[in-house]
XYZ file of C-alpha atoms in Angstrom:
726
model
C 55.919 97.379 -89.087
C 53.658 96.131 -92.001
C 54.790 98.510 -94.475
C 58.601 97.629 -94.380
C 57.257 93.610 -93.718
C 55.127 93.871 -97.410
C 58.101 95.748 -98.481
C 60.444 92.922 -97.446
C 58.402 90.095 -99.115
C 58.056 92.140 -102.480
C 61.279 92.403 -102.225
C 62.406 88.547 -102.130
C 59.710 87.327 -104.690
C 62.005 90.459 -107.120
C 64.458 88.890 -106.821
C 63.257 85.436 -107.460
C 61.522 85.810 -109.924
C 62.919 88.416 -111.719
C 63.012 92.192 -111.318
C 60.366 94.747 -112.115
C 59.693 96.422 -115.188
C 60.956 99.398 -116.545
C 60.208 102.290 -116.969
C 59.739 102.949 -121.047
C 58.475 106.483 -122.027
C 57.569 105.067 -125.495
C 55.696 102.805 -124.451
C 51.751 104.046 -124.625
C 49.796 100.568 -124.945
C 50.132 97.864 -127.513
C 52.664 98.365 -129.859
C 52.643 99.085 -132.949
C 56.276 98.447 -134.916
C 56.472 94.751 -134.380
C 57.828 91.910 -136.466
C 55.971 88.468 -136.942
C 57.406 86.031 -134.116
C 57.741 82.464 -134.592
C 58.490 81.898 -137.703
C 59.323 78.332 -138.406
C 56.602 77.545 -136.151
C 53.895 79.794 -137.855
C 55.823 77.588 -140.928
C 54.883 74.384 -139.386
C 51.294 75.427 -139.062
C 50.543 75.906 -142.490
C 52.015 73.333 -143.450
C 50.185 71.027 -141.669
C 46.980 72.761 -142.754
C 47.830 72.215 -146.461
C 48.304 68.765 -146.141
C 45.396 68.635 -143.850
C 43.788 70.686 -146.781
C 45.240 67.664 -149.220
C 43.919 64.632 -146.502
C 40.501 65.860 -147.627
C 40.655 66.377 -151.004
C 41.868 62.946 -151.208
C 39.187 61.553 -148.686
C 36.693 63.141 -151.130
C 38.263 61.356 -153.994
C 38.295 58.343 -152.267
C 35.300 58.307 -150.016
C 31.576 57.287 -150.370
C 29.303 58.869 -147.561
C 26.136 56.820 -149.399
C 27.951 53.636 -147.913
C 26.888 55.112 -144.369
C 23.952 57.715 -145.240
C 22.114 55.175 -147.149
C 20.340 51.253 -146.550
C 21.216 48.932 -149.649
C 19.368 45.678 -150.300
C 21.157 41.768 -151.193
C 22.580 43.028 -153.920
C 24.561 45.868 -152.490
C 22.321 49.248 -154.817
C 21.708 51.602 -152.143
C 17.900 52.209 -151.533
C 16.533 56.618 -151.975
C 18.956 56.956 -154.719
C 19.529 56.223 -158.509
C 17.348 53.714 -159.986
C 15.393 52.611 -156.156
C 15.234 57.172 -155.819
C 11.173 55.978 -154.944
C 12.741 52.884 -152.220
C 14.156 54.627 -149.781
C 13.902 52.223 -147.009
C 14.408 48.601 -146.705
C 12.914 45.282 -145.523
C 14.798 42.204 -144.243
C 12.774 39.093 -145.270
C 13.430 37.568 -141.725
C 13.765 40.297 -139.495
C 15.269 36.899 -137.014
C 17.873 36.551 -138.389
C 19.363 40.412 -138.166
C 18.525 40.023 -134.084
C 21.791 37.505 -134.027
C 23.398 40.328 -134.417
C 26.286 40.673 -131.765
C 25.918 44.705 -132.582
C 23.087 45.425 -134.136
C 23.395 49.166 -133.879
C 26.842 48.543 -135.699
C 25.447 46.623 -138.475
C 22.450 49.650 -139.410
C 25.612 52.284 -139.953
C 27.883 49.307 -141.870
C 23.835 48.701 -144.009
C 22.788 46.430 -141.768
C 23.859 42.939 -144.074
C 21.980 40.029 -142.454
C 22.326 37.355 -143.865
C 18.264 36.845 -144.757
C 17.322 39.140 -148.600
C 16.440 42.367 -148.148
C 14.541 44.433 -150.880
C 13.950 48.664 -151.096
C 10.872 49.566 -151.046
C 8.806 52.725 -150.583
C 7.100 52.448 -147.504
C 7.673 49.969 -144.776
C 4.350 47.218 -143.719
C 2.529 48.684 -141.225
C 0.582 45.808 -139.994
C 0.179 42.172 -139.704
C 1.070 39.486 -142.309
C 2.047 35.381 -142.207
C 1.229 33.823 -145.286
C -1.803 32.028 -145.512
C -1.807 28.199 -144.651
C -3.688 27.119 -148.186
C -0.322 28.903 -150.150
C 1.212 25.315 -148.925
C -0.723 23.234 -150.874
C 0.888 22.122 -154.816
C -2.104 23.213 -156.280
C -2.042 27.025 -154.942
C -0.701 29.476 -156.847
C 1.679 31.737 -155.524
C 0.930 35.106 -157.270
C -2.224 34.606 -154.956
C -1.040 34.721 -151.698
C 2.707 35.976 -151.746
C 3.101 40.563 -151.816
C 4.601 41.289 -155.374
C 6.050 44.817 -153.847
C 8.034 42.960 -151.016
C 9.118 40.493 -153.194
C 12.874 40.605 -154.862
C 12.715 43.000 -157.688
C 14.093 40.315 -160.731
C 11.316 37.518 -159.353
C 7.817 37.684 -160.644
C 5.187 35.913 -159.152
C 2.909 36.190 -162.379
C 5.168 33.992 -164.539
C 6.903 31.512 -162.225
C 6.564 28.282 -162.236
C 8.030 27.599 -158.596
C 6.258 26.555 -155.530
C 5.672 27.872 -152.058
C 8.809 26.316 -150.588
C 11.052 26.975 -153.451
C 9.765 30.701 -153.274
C 10.983 30.486 -148.930
C 13.769 28.551 -149.138
C 15.707 31.161 -152.482
C 14.300 34.215 -150.278
C 12.570 35.205 -153.312
C 9.522 36.109 -151.421
C 8.762 36.896 -147.250
C 6.589 35.303 -145.522
C 6.022 37.207 -142.872
C 6.329 41.260 -141.733
C 5.691 43.076 -138.930
C 4.113 46.406 -138.419
C 7.451 48.275 -138.792
C 9.244 51.981 -139.052
C 11.615 53.186 -140.791
C 14.766 54.067 -139.034
C 17.585 55.622 -140.822
C 16.226 54.011 -144.147
C 16.041 50.974 -141.928
C 12.476 48.862 -141.552
C 12.431 47.712 -137.653
C 9.681 46.546 -135.860
C 8.176 49.076 -133.816
C 6.322 47.631 -131.727
C 5.047 50.344 -129.267
C 2.118 52.336 -129.167
C -0.958 49.009 -129.407
C 0.642 47.801 -132.207
C 0.934 44.925 -130.007
C -2.513 45.079 -128.514
C -4.131 41.330 -129.769
C -6.833 42.498 -131.914
C -4.189 43.795 -134.259
C -2.745 40.435 -134.870
C -4.871 38.316 -137.320
C -6.013 34.584 -136.665
C -3.484 33.306 -139.228
C -0.208 35.330 -137.988
C 1.355 31.803 -136.946
C 5.089 31.289 -137.650
C 6.178 27.625 -136.457
C 3.199 26.418 -135.559
C 2.291 28.574 -132.629
C -0.820 30.864 -131.767
C -0.729 34.416 -133.293
C -0.033 36.133 -129.523
C 2.999 33.162 -129.006
C 4.412 34.052 -132.664
C 4.279 38.027 -131.899
C 5.656 37.388 -128.644
C 8.777 34.708 -129.666
C 9.523 37.978 -132.281
C 9.281 40.238 -129.423
C 12.074 38.529 -126.973
C 14.067 37.735 -130.431
C 14.375 41.189 -131.323
C 14.447 42.348 -128.038
C 18.507 44.112 -128.746
C 16.233 45.918 -131.743
C 13.897 47.376 -130.525
C 15.930 48.338 -127.370
C 18.204 50.762 -129.910
C 15.732 51.613 -132.461
C 12.290 52.527 -131.022
C 13.695 56.057 -130.165
C 12.962 56.738 -133.386
C 9.146 57.586 -132.337
C 10.450 59.944 -129.221
C 13.041 62.142 -131.510
C 9.255 62.523 -133.981
C 7.643 63.908 -131.471
C 10.881 65.716 -130.157
C 11.141 67.495 -133.875
C 7.818 67.754 -133.212
C 7.924 70.330 -130.366
C 10.839 72.051 -131.897
C 9.164 72.453 -135.247
C 6.039 74.305 -132.686
C 8.356 76.029 -130.260
C 11.411 77.511 -132.058
C 9.665 80.921 -132.344
C 9.716 81.371 -127.958
C 12.450 78.798 -128.022
C 14.981 82.059 -129.167
C 12.261 84.525 -127.748
C 14.090 82.994 -124.505
C 17.635 82.803 -125.998
C 17.366 86.271 -126.972
C 15.860 86.677 -123.059
C 19.843 85.313 -121.611
C 21.472 87.262 -124.059
C 19.694 90.569 -123.056
C 20.513 89.534 -119.540
C 24.010 88.227 -119.685
C 24.848 91.034 -121.668
C 23.385 93.788 -118.811
C 24.976 91.753 -115.710
C 27.733 92.693 -117.693
C 27.915 96.382 -118.116
C 25.674 96.856 -114.657
C 28.926 95.108 -112.523
C 30.242 98.838 -112.796
C 27.729 99.269 -110.381
C 26.332 96.312 -108.265
C 29.968 94.640 -107.975
C 30.999 95.830 -104.726
C 27.271 95.159 -102.730
C 27.109 91.081 -105.396
C 30.772 90.573 -104.325
C 30.319 91.327 -100.085
C 27.571 90.077 -100.521
C 28.796 86.737 -101.705
C 31.600 86.431 -99.576
C 29.449 87.250 -96.413
C 26.572 84.579 -97.965
C 29.891 81.984 -97.892
C 31.025 82.405 -94.300
C 26.867 82.195 -93.652
C 26.666 79.384 -94.603
C 29.893 78.204 -93.165
C 28.149 79.033 -89.932
C 25.127 77.127 -90.486
C 26.949 75.042 -90.904
C 29.368 74.990 -87.633
C 25.475 75.613 -86.002
C 24.279 72.189 -87.672
C 26.857 70.199 -85.822
C 27.061 71.349 -83.078
C 23.532 70.324 -82.207
C 24.048 67.214 -84.007
C 26.537 66.129 -81.424
C 24.849 67.974 -78.859
C 21.867 65.380 -79.798
C 23.722 62.372 -79.776
C 24.933 63.169 -75.918
C 23.531 59.844 -74.641
C 25.013 57.940 -77.636
C 27.640 55.238 -76.636
C 28.005 54.301 -80.831
C 31.346 54.593 -81.739
C 33.738 53.930 -84.698
C 35.735 50.950 -82.784
C 31.389 49.248 -82.638
C 31.009 50.688 -86.150
C 34.297 49.286 -87.554
C 34.608 49.392 -91.230
C 31.363 49.259 -93.533
C 29.741 51.088 -96.805
C 26.391 52.145 -95.666
C 27.891 55.868 -94.951
C 24.083 56.682 -92.714
C 25.766 54.733 -89.986
C 29.101 56.525 -89.147
C 26.057 59.826 -89.116
C 25.276 57.708 -85.844
C 28.444 58.134 -84.354
C 29.233 61.222 -81.984
C 32.524 61.769 -83.080
C 31.726 62.045 -86.670
C 29.985 65.514 -86.087
C 32.973 66.841 -83.759
C 35.164 66.429 -86.944
C 33.088 67.730 -88.658
C 32.531 70.652 -86.824
C 36.207 71.004 -85.402
C 36.651 71.326 -89.522
C 34.548 73.751 -89.906
C 35.444 75.685 -87.472
C 38.354 76.048 -89.099
C 37.476 76.395 -92.559
C 35.746 79.469 -90.922
C 38.860 80.904 -89.260
C 40.615 80.447 -92.187
C 38.429 82.484 -94.081
C 37.843 85.503 -91.920
C 41.636 85.890 -90.960
C 41.702 86.420 -94.761
C 39.028 88.023 -95.518
C 40.306 90.465 -91.999
C 44.249 90.377 -93.454
C 43.337 90.583 -97.615
C 40.652 93.449 -97.633
C 42.660 95.604 -99.399
C 43.133 93.029 -102.335
C 39.659 91.992 -101.613
C 38.760 95.782 -102.999
C 41.725 96.189 -105.600
C 39.630 93.306 -107.748
C 36.344 94.708 -107.496
C 37.569 97.183 -109.075
C 38.737 95.712 -111.625
C 36.138 94.018 -112.463
C 34.685 97.587 -112.131
C 36.861 99.317 -114.910
C 36.388 95.930 -117.495
C 32.641 96.419 -117.561
C 33.285 100.446 -118.249
C 35.488 98.874 -120.705
C 32.499 96.557 -122.037
C 30.983 99.816 -122.322
C 33.216 101.672 -124.164
C 33.762 98.603 -126.736
C 30.919 96.530 -127.539
C 31.845 94.907 -129.922
C 34.149 92.750 -127.424
C 31.053 91.246 -126.724
C 30.232 89.958 -129.193
C 33.623 88.462 -130.958
C 32.503 84.914 -129.071
C 30.566 84.703 -132.371
C 33.717 84.782 -134.807
C 35.075 82.070 -132.520
C 31.761 79.434 -132.456
C 31.736 80.206 -136.620
C 35.314 79.168 -137.287
C 34.636 76.280 -134.619
C 31.950 74.932 -136.448
C 33.929 75.196 -139.606
C 36.704 73.179 -137.660
C 34.312 70.470 -136.326
C 32.985 70.118 -139.570
C 35.886 69.329 -141.429
C 36.932 66.983 -139.310
C 34.037 65.495 -139.504
C 33.020 64.815 -143.284
C 36.934 64.134 -143.673
C 36.912 61.708 -141.054
C 33.303 60.378 -142.703
C 35.293 60.100 -146.030
C 37.994 58.220 -144.390
C 36.200 55.824 -143.168
C 34.722 55.179 -146.411
C 36.907 55.198 -148.629
C 37.455 51.505 -150.498
C 35.849 50.147 -153.496
C 32.742 48.250 -151.371
C 33.691 44.700 -151.128
C 30.674 41.718 -152.428
C 31.340 38.299 -152.170
C 28.923 34.936 -152.680
C 27.050 33.850 -149.464
C 24.225 31.318 -149.149
C 21.213 32.641 -147.124
C 20.091 28.598 -146.246
C 23.448 26.997 -147.169
C 22.435 23.803 -144.850
C 18.854 23.024 -146.673
C 21.004 23.429 -150.131
C 24.382 21.901 -151.934
C 26.340 24.893 -152.318
C 29.297 23.301 -152.823
C 30.479 25.449 -155.909
C 31.068 28.790 -153.837
C 34.575 29.302 -153.628
C 35.403 30.660 -149.678
C 35.579 34.440 -149.458
C 34.881 34.493 -153.761
C 33.808 38.065 -154.323
C 31.575 39.319 -157.021
C 30.297 42.292 -158.952
C 25.869 42.987 -157.736
C 24.926 44.126 -160.927
C 26.362 41.147 -162.899
C 25.153 38.227 -160.231
C 24.020 35.843 -162.275
C 22.213 32.869 -159.512
C 22.312 30.521 -162.542
C 26.345 30.393 -161.850
C 25.428 27.682 -158.843
C 22.891 24.863 -160.115
C 21.727 23.661 -157.423
C 22.341 26.859 -154.081
C 18.758 29.019 -155.730
C 19.429 30.933 -152.210
C 23.439 31.999 -153.028
C 23.227 36.509 -152.790
C 26.039 38.917 -153.807
C 26.095 40.270 -150.569
C 28.483 43.474 -148.726
C 31.270 42.478 -146.870
C 33.643 45.114 -146.308
C 35.572 48.033 -147.229
C 38.768 47.489 -150.207
C 41.525 48.143 -147.618
C 44.073 47.518 -150.763
C 45.884 49.583 -152.303
C 48.470 52.571 -150.385
C 45.870 54.831 -149.709
C 43.503 52.315 -147.976
C 46.560 51.218 -145.949
C 47.434 54.251 -145.265
C 44.356 55.761 -143.502
C 44.456 54.789 -139.464
C 46.911 56.580 -139.636
C 45.496 59.525 -142.312
C 42.793 59.487 -139.254
C 45.683 59.652 -136.671
C 46.146 62.925 -138.522
C 42.739 64.321 -138.914
C 42.376 63.890 -135.350
C 45.404 65.938 -134.137
C 44.790 68.913 -136.973
C 42.150 69.080 -135.808
C 42.672 69.515 -132.005
C 45.823 72.460 -133.208
C 42.858 73.885 -135.307
C 40.250 74.518 -132.334
C 42.928 75.261 -130.133
C 44.537 77.687 -132.564
C 41.335 79.315 -133.319
C 40.876 80.025 -129.133
C 43.822 81.073 -128.370
C 43.075 83.674 -131.585
C 40.017 84.879 -129.603
C 42.524 85.313 -126.523
C 45.049 87.422 -128.031
C 42.498 89.817 -130.053
C 40.692 90.341 -127.247
C 44.396 90.556 -124.759
C 45.320 92.891 -127.695
C 41.890 94.957 -126.769
C 41.219 95.451 -123.403
C 45.103 96.429 -123.237
C 44.459 99.205 -126.066
C 41.881 100.723 -122.663
C 44.122 100.715 -120.063
C 47.209 102.135 -121.826
C 44.735 105.086 -123.030
C 46.096 107.710 -120.938
C 42.424 109.879 -121.166
C 39.457 107.479 -121.702
C 37.239 106.708 -123.450
C 39.180 109.790 -126.001
C 42.502 107.919 -126.662
C 40.776 104.599 -126.789
C 42.239 103.670 -130.559
C 39.524 103.330 -133.658
C 38.274 99.933 -133.548
C 40.400 98.499 -131.014
C 39.608 94.862 -131.801
C 39.936 94.992 -135.706
C 43.184 96.158 -135.200
C 44.027 93.731 -132.448
C 43.176 91.183 -134.573
C 44.925 91.955 -137.328
C 47.361 92.306 -135.443
C 47.786 88.443 -134.422
C 46.968 87.892 -138.027
C 49.362 89.285 -138.923
C 52.400 88.806 -136.938
C 51.626 86.628 -134.325
C 50.408 83.075 -135.996
C 53.997 80.857 -135.357
C 53.920 82.227 -131.341
C 49.340 81.577 -131.260
C 50.682 78.027 -133.126
C 53.136 77.563 -130.240
C 51.214 77.978 -127.230
C 48.490 75.539 -128.827
C 51.173 72.900 -130.220
C 52.161 72.652 -126.952
C 47.757 72.290 -125.511
C 47.424 69.768 -128.328
C 49.975 67.176 -127.360
C 49.030 67.341 -124.481
C 45.128 66.267 -124.900
C 46.812 63.470 -127.066
C 48.451 62.449 -124.220
C 45.200 62.164 -122.454
C 43.240 61.152 -125.254
C 45.702 57.807 -125.357
C 44.828 57.095 -121.665
C 41.858 56.987 -122.109
C 41.945 54.769 -124.834
C 43.746 52.339 -122.844
C 42.063 52.764 -120.314
C 38.324 51.550 -121.734
C 40.371 49.182 -123.500
C 42.100 47.109 -120.688
C 39.625 48.216 -117.655
C 38.222 44.507 -118.125
C 42.281 43.389 -117.690
C 43.643 45.393 -115.061
C 44.932 44.869 -111.675
C 43.946 47.420 -109.030
C 47.940 48.686 -108.722
C 48.041 49.250 -113.283
C 44.097 51.010 -112.269
C 45.527 53.210 -109.565
C 48.669 54.490 -111.631
C 46.694 54.473 -114.575
C 43.729 57.163 -112.149
C 47.632 58.814 -111.421
C 48.577 59.416 -114.875
C 44.785 60.874 -115.869
C 45.037 62.760 -113.258
C 48.427 64.627 -113.699
C 47.787 64.850 -117.094
C 44.421 66.877 -116.890
C 46.108 68.922 -114.322
C 49.162 69.552 -116.129
C 46.508 70.403 -119.289
C 45.628 73.309 -116.593
C 48.522 74.138 -115.780
C 49.553 74.903 -119.738
C 46.514 77.262 -120.435
C 46.439 79.389 -117.023
C 50.238 79.579 -118.899
C 49.362 80.375 -122.666
C 46.507 82.521 -122.082
C 48.436 85.069 -119.756
C 51.033 84.810 -122.330
C 48.784 85.488 -125.003
C 47.859 88.724 -123.036
C 51.791 89.315 -123.371
C 51.924 89.233 -126.786
C 49.563 90.755 -128.043
C 50.675 94.169 -125.988
C 54.565 93.748 -126.481
C 54.838 91.614 -129.100
C 57.239 89.528 -128.184
C 57.544 85.485 -128.741
C 55.757 82.208 -126.974
C 58.774 82.029 -124.452
C 59.034 84.994 -123.767
C 56.200 86.082 -123.299
C 54.969 83.334 -121.833
C 58.698 83.814 -119.308
C 57.394 87.451 -118.571
C 53.454 86.480 -117.795
C 54.335 83.599 -115.018
C 57.178 86.170 -113.614
C 55.121 89.076 -113.138
C 52.386 86.609 -112.241
C 54.490 85.430 -109.421
C 55.778 88.585 -107.901
C 52.017 89.079 -107.012
C 51.055 86.135 -106.366
C 48.596 86.982 -103.190
C 46.753 88.934 -105.528
C 46.226 86.613 -108.307
C 44.875 84.547 -106.049
C 42.570 86.683 -104.847
C 41.359 88.665 -108.166
C 40.858 84.654 -109.495
C 38.530 83.117 -106.276
C 36.837 87.392 -106.276
C 36.313 86.319 -110.492
C 35.422 83.436 -110.474
C 33.080 82.980 -107.128
C 31.043 86.563 -109.205
C 31.189 85.061 -112.823
C 29.933 81.766 -110.739
C 27.005 83.996 -109.784
C 26.254 86.430 -113.219
C 25.848 81.936 -114.795
C 23.401 81.224 -111.901
C 21.764 83.838 -112.411
C 21.146 84.281 -116.523
C 20.746 80.575 -116.596
C 18.853 80.049 -113.098
C 16.552 82.950 -114.434
C 15.690 81.634 -117.818
C 15.170 78.064 -117.184
C 12.551 79.161 -114.914
C 10.972 81.793 -117.174
C 10.820 78.964 -119.039
C 9.423 76.487 -117.288
C 6.263 78.413 -116.242
C 5.946 79.277 -119.626
C 5.801 76.068 -121.292
C 3.910 74.584 -118.651
C 1.332 76.964 -118.510
C 2.203 78.269 -115.135
C 1.778 82.043 -116.475
C -1.318 83.100 -116.878
C -3.216 85.168 -119.337
C -0.337 84.272 -121.670
C -2.559 81.263 -123.756
C 0.905 78.928 -122.626
C -2.168 76.375 -121.915
C -3.027 76.135 -125.053
C 0.814 76.126 -126.617
C 1.179 73.156 -123.568
C -1.278 70.756 -124.443
C -0.003 71.070 -128.356
C 3.626 70.123 -127.013
C 4.866 65.978 -126.711
C 6.976 66.876 -123.961
C 7.241 70.236 -122.885
C 10.041 69.952 -120.579
C 12.296 69.164 -124.368
C 12.315 73.216 -125.141
C 12.939 74.124 -121.075
C 16.210 71.799 -121.211
C 16.949 73.250 -125.105
C 16.384 76.840 -123.368
C 19.122 76.489 -120.362
C 21.471 74.808 -122.822
C 21.895 77.395 -124.819
C 21.121 80.263 -122.119
C 24.429 78.351 -120.432
C 26.202 78.812 -123.876
C 25.829 82.187 -124.006
C 26.406 83.193 -120.521
C 29.397 81.074 -120.978
C 30.230 83.174 -124.368
C 29.657 86.454 -122.566
C 31.339 85.656 -118.896
C 34.750 84.416 -121.511
C 34.955 87.627 -122.730
C 34.504 89.321 -119.624
C 37.403 87.437 -118.130
C 39.690 87.848 -120.205
C 39.234 91.393 -119.580
C 39.800 90.990 -116.206
C 43.090 88.895 -116.967
C 43.897 91.773 -119.612
C 43.753 94.651 -117.246
C 45.008 92.744 -113.815
C 48.591 92.077 -115.711
C 48.297 95.787 -117.582
C 47.524 97.160 -113.196
C 50.731 94.828 -111.780
C 53.120 96.168 -114.931
C 51.640 100.068 -114.503
C 52.395 99.540 -111.086
C 56.079 98.676 -111.660
C 56.323 100.894 -114.421
C 55.348 104.096 -113.253
C 55.776 105.906 -109.326
C 52.759 108.571 -110.220
C 54.811 111.567 -110.851
C 54.128 114.142 -113.682
C 57.426 111.874 -116.156
C 55.559 108.149 -115.193
C 51.575 108.865 -113.675
C 49.754 105.689 -113.754
C 47.364 104.742 -116.098
C 44.807 103.011 -113.618
C 41.230 104.456 -112.219
C 41.183 106.845 -109.465
C 38.877 104.289 -108.277
C 41.923 101.534 -108.151
C 44.756 104.628 -107.537
C 42.658 105.525 -104.428
C 42.769 102.057 -103.167
C 45.859 102.085 -103.112
C 46.941 105.267 -101.661
C 47.781 106.733 -105.027
C 47.692 109.588 -107.104
C 49.323 110.983 -109.814
C 51.468 114.184 -109.240
C 49.924 117.450 -111.052
C 52.561 117.455 -113.969
C 54.546 121.592 -113.333
C 54.067 124.855 -114.224
C 55.298 125.574 -117.302
C 56.119 121.639 -118.393
């Protein structure tokens, strides 16, 4: 009865999602005689790539990343290059004026043009200094009190006839400075360590008549935004020093992660049944423990009279845990879940065995095609090229257009600067302060980048084009990897006598086929995914932009839209992945391949769900094993917990021993993810081939099964021996 019912269900699925694949005597694996697919999309993709190259060339011609990479002095000259090659840092005369910036970090990346004089210096000051009170005497000589190395280069103390107050008002020399360190080429306060020790503050350090300690406290309060944003530089240097000392051991940890990942995948052909059943029993055991715990808590509150009516609504979750009915609800839910899992295990045990056999077969395929394990390196390199090109193009586009300089007064309230016209532009190389008599603090200061001209007016559109082309290229690279691996694994499955019938260099052949015939189909699938991702990016932008002004209904609607498009993206990735498998095998266009793959999966939906969950559970356990094992080993190694290895010396030499540990753990995860993604693709490909094998063939001498003997044994099928003399 059970077999008859199953056949009726299969016939119903067949009628709803198309007829089964028919036997083809000429089919023996990925088709070699194929033609180009989705030519229109291929041409469009090529045009976009050519346009992307043109955008990059234009950005390179018009852009100047020096505006971001190097700081500038008040005249707009770069520090660290050109005539200031030996002066890599910029010093701000009055850092208190910089502290009033609304966004100090953004200002730093845009040159940190504070309303104070800035000069290029060889090294940042490392001590407290303030102008001596004697310098304010009418007979004092400025050259004896100011420091020439920090003055405006065009101003010479030895030759000046200006008084001390005139020098200060015109900001020709600083009248104080504090301990600073170079951060992104900017001399910014460094009050960390013992810099604020009272013994390091000279007795004559006084601002506006305050005591030395009061002066330093005022500086710290006024420059709090700066110090909070940039004092990480010291930590960064220490972390870099730790990497320099421990990089060999970090590399060793990553090599161990790679070896463990490969061994885990190769050994799955022997350990998969044990691991899968251990994991399944473990999930059931966790559920049983939850039932026992909820029952104990429920019984322990037998004398409690607290109910939900007494508690009402509260945000304190712990209050609800004191209500007996809460544990009763948990108990009922866990019992239902446990019962569902047990029934699923009983009725789906055959499909679980099929999933285990496919996992073992994938491990066997990896053993015969070891090159597939290292294909993620190709994908990583191509993605790195895409990311680098996008980043460099975005940087050059952001700095396109010549810098605009305007005449501003640094002390307009103290001087007569009415002769400075509004928005008056200037050239820092030819600027002459004598043109503005009575306004000694006039300066030619960088304001922004020129936005005039066709190219500059199109910068926003070009940046959008940069993002769209980047996403399309990234999705195409991932699609190329899926199609290449699918072709290699399909070649393995459809080899009747393994490994004798496996083609030579299956991975290389699959890669060449994908590039020669199916760039258009891969680009088509990547384009669909890119459009969905663009919508998600726009929704995230709108949500961030209008978050403060949204009412609860608008927030709910936005949350629903984001959730829907997240689900849509996941679904598109699932469809694309299986479409690429079909493209690799049959060489059809994207739409036909997606339709055939979806129909085939829907005709076997229960097997799909079981295989997907079993594979996810197993690969999650594998990642946990690799990352957790390597992470624990790294912790004991770098913390000095492993005796007799000299790690105590290495740990004492490190500033933050946890930094190499985090690096090893993160790197181990990326390595495990790369290897396991190949394995996951192999399982999906072999599964689709297995489903087609069941529909195409019947085990007769004319139509033998290509599946392994283990799979045939599970399904109670076998290939009939060919007739004698045939």
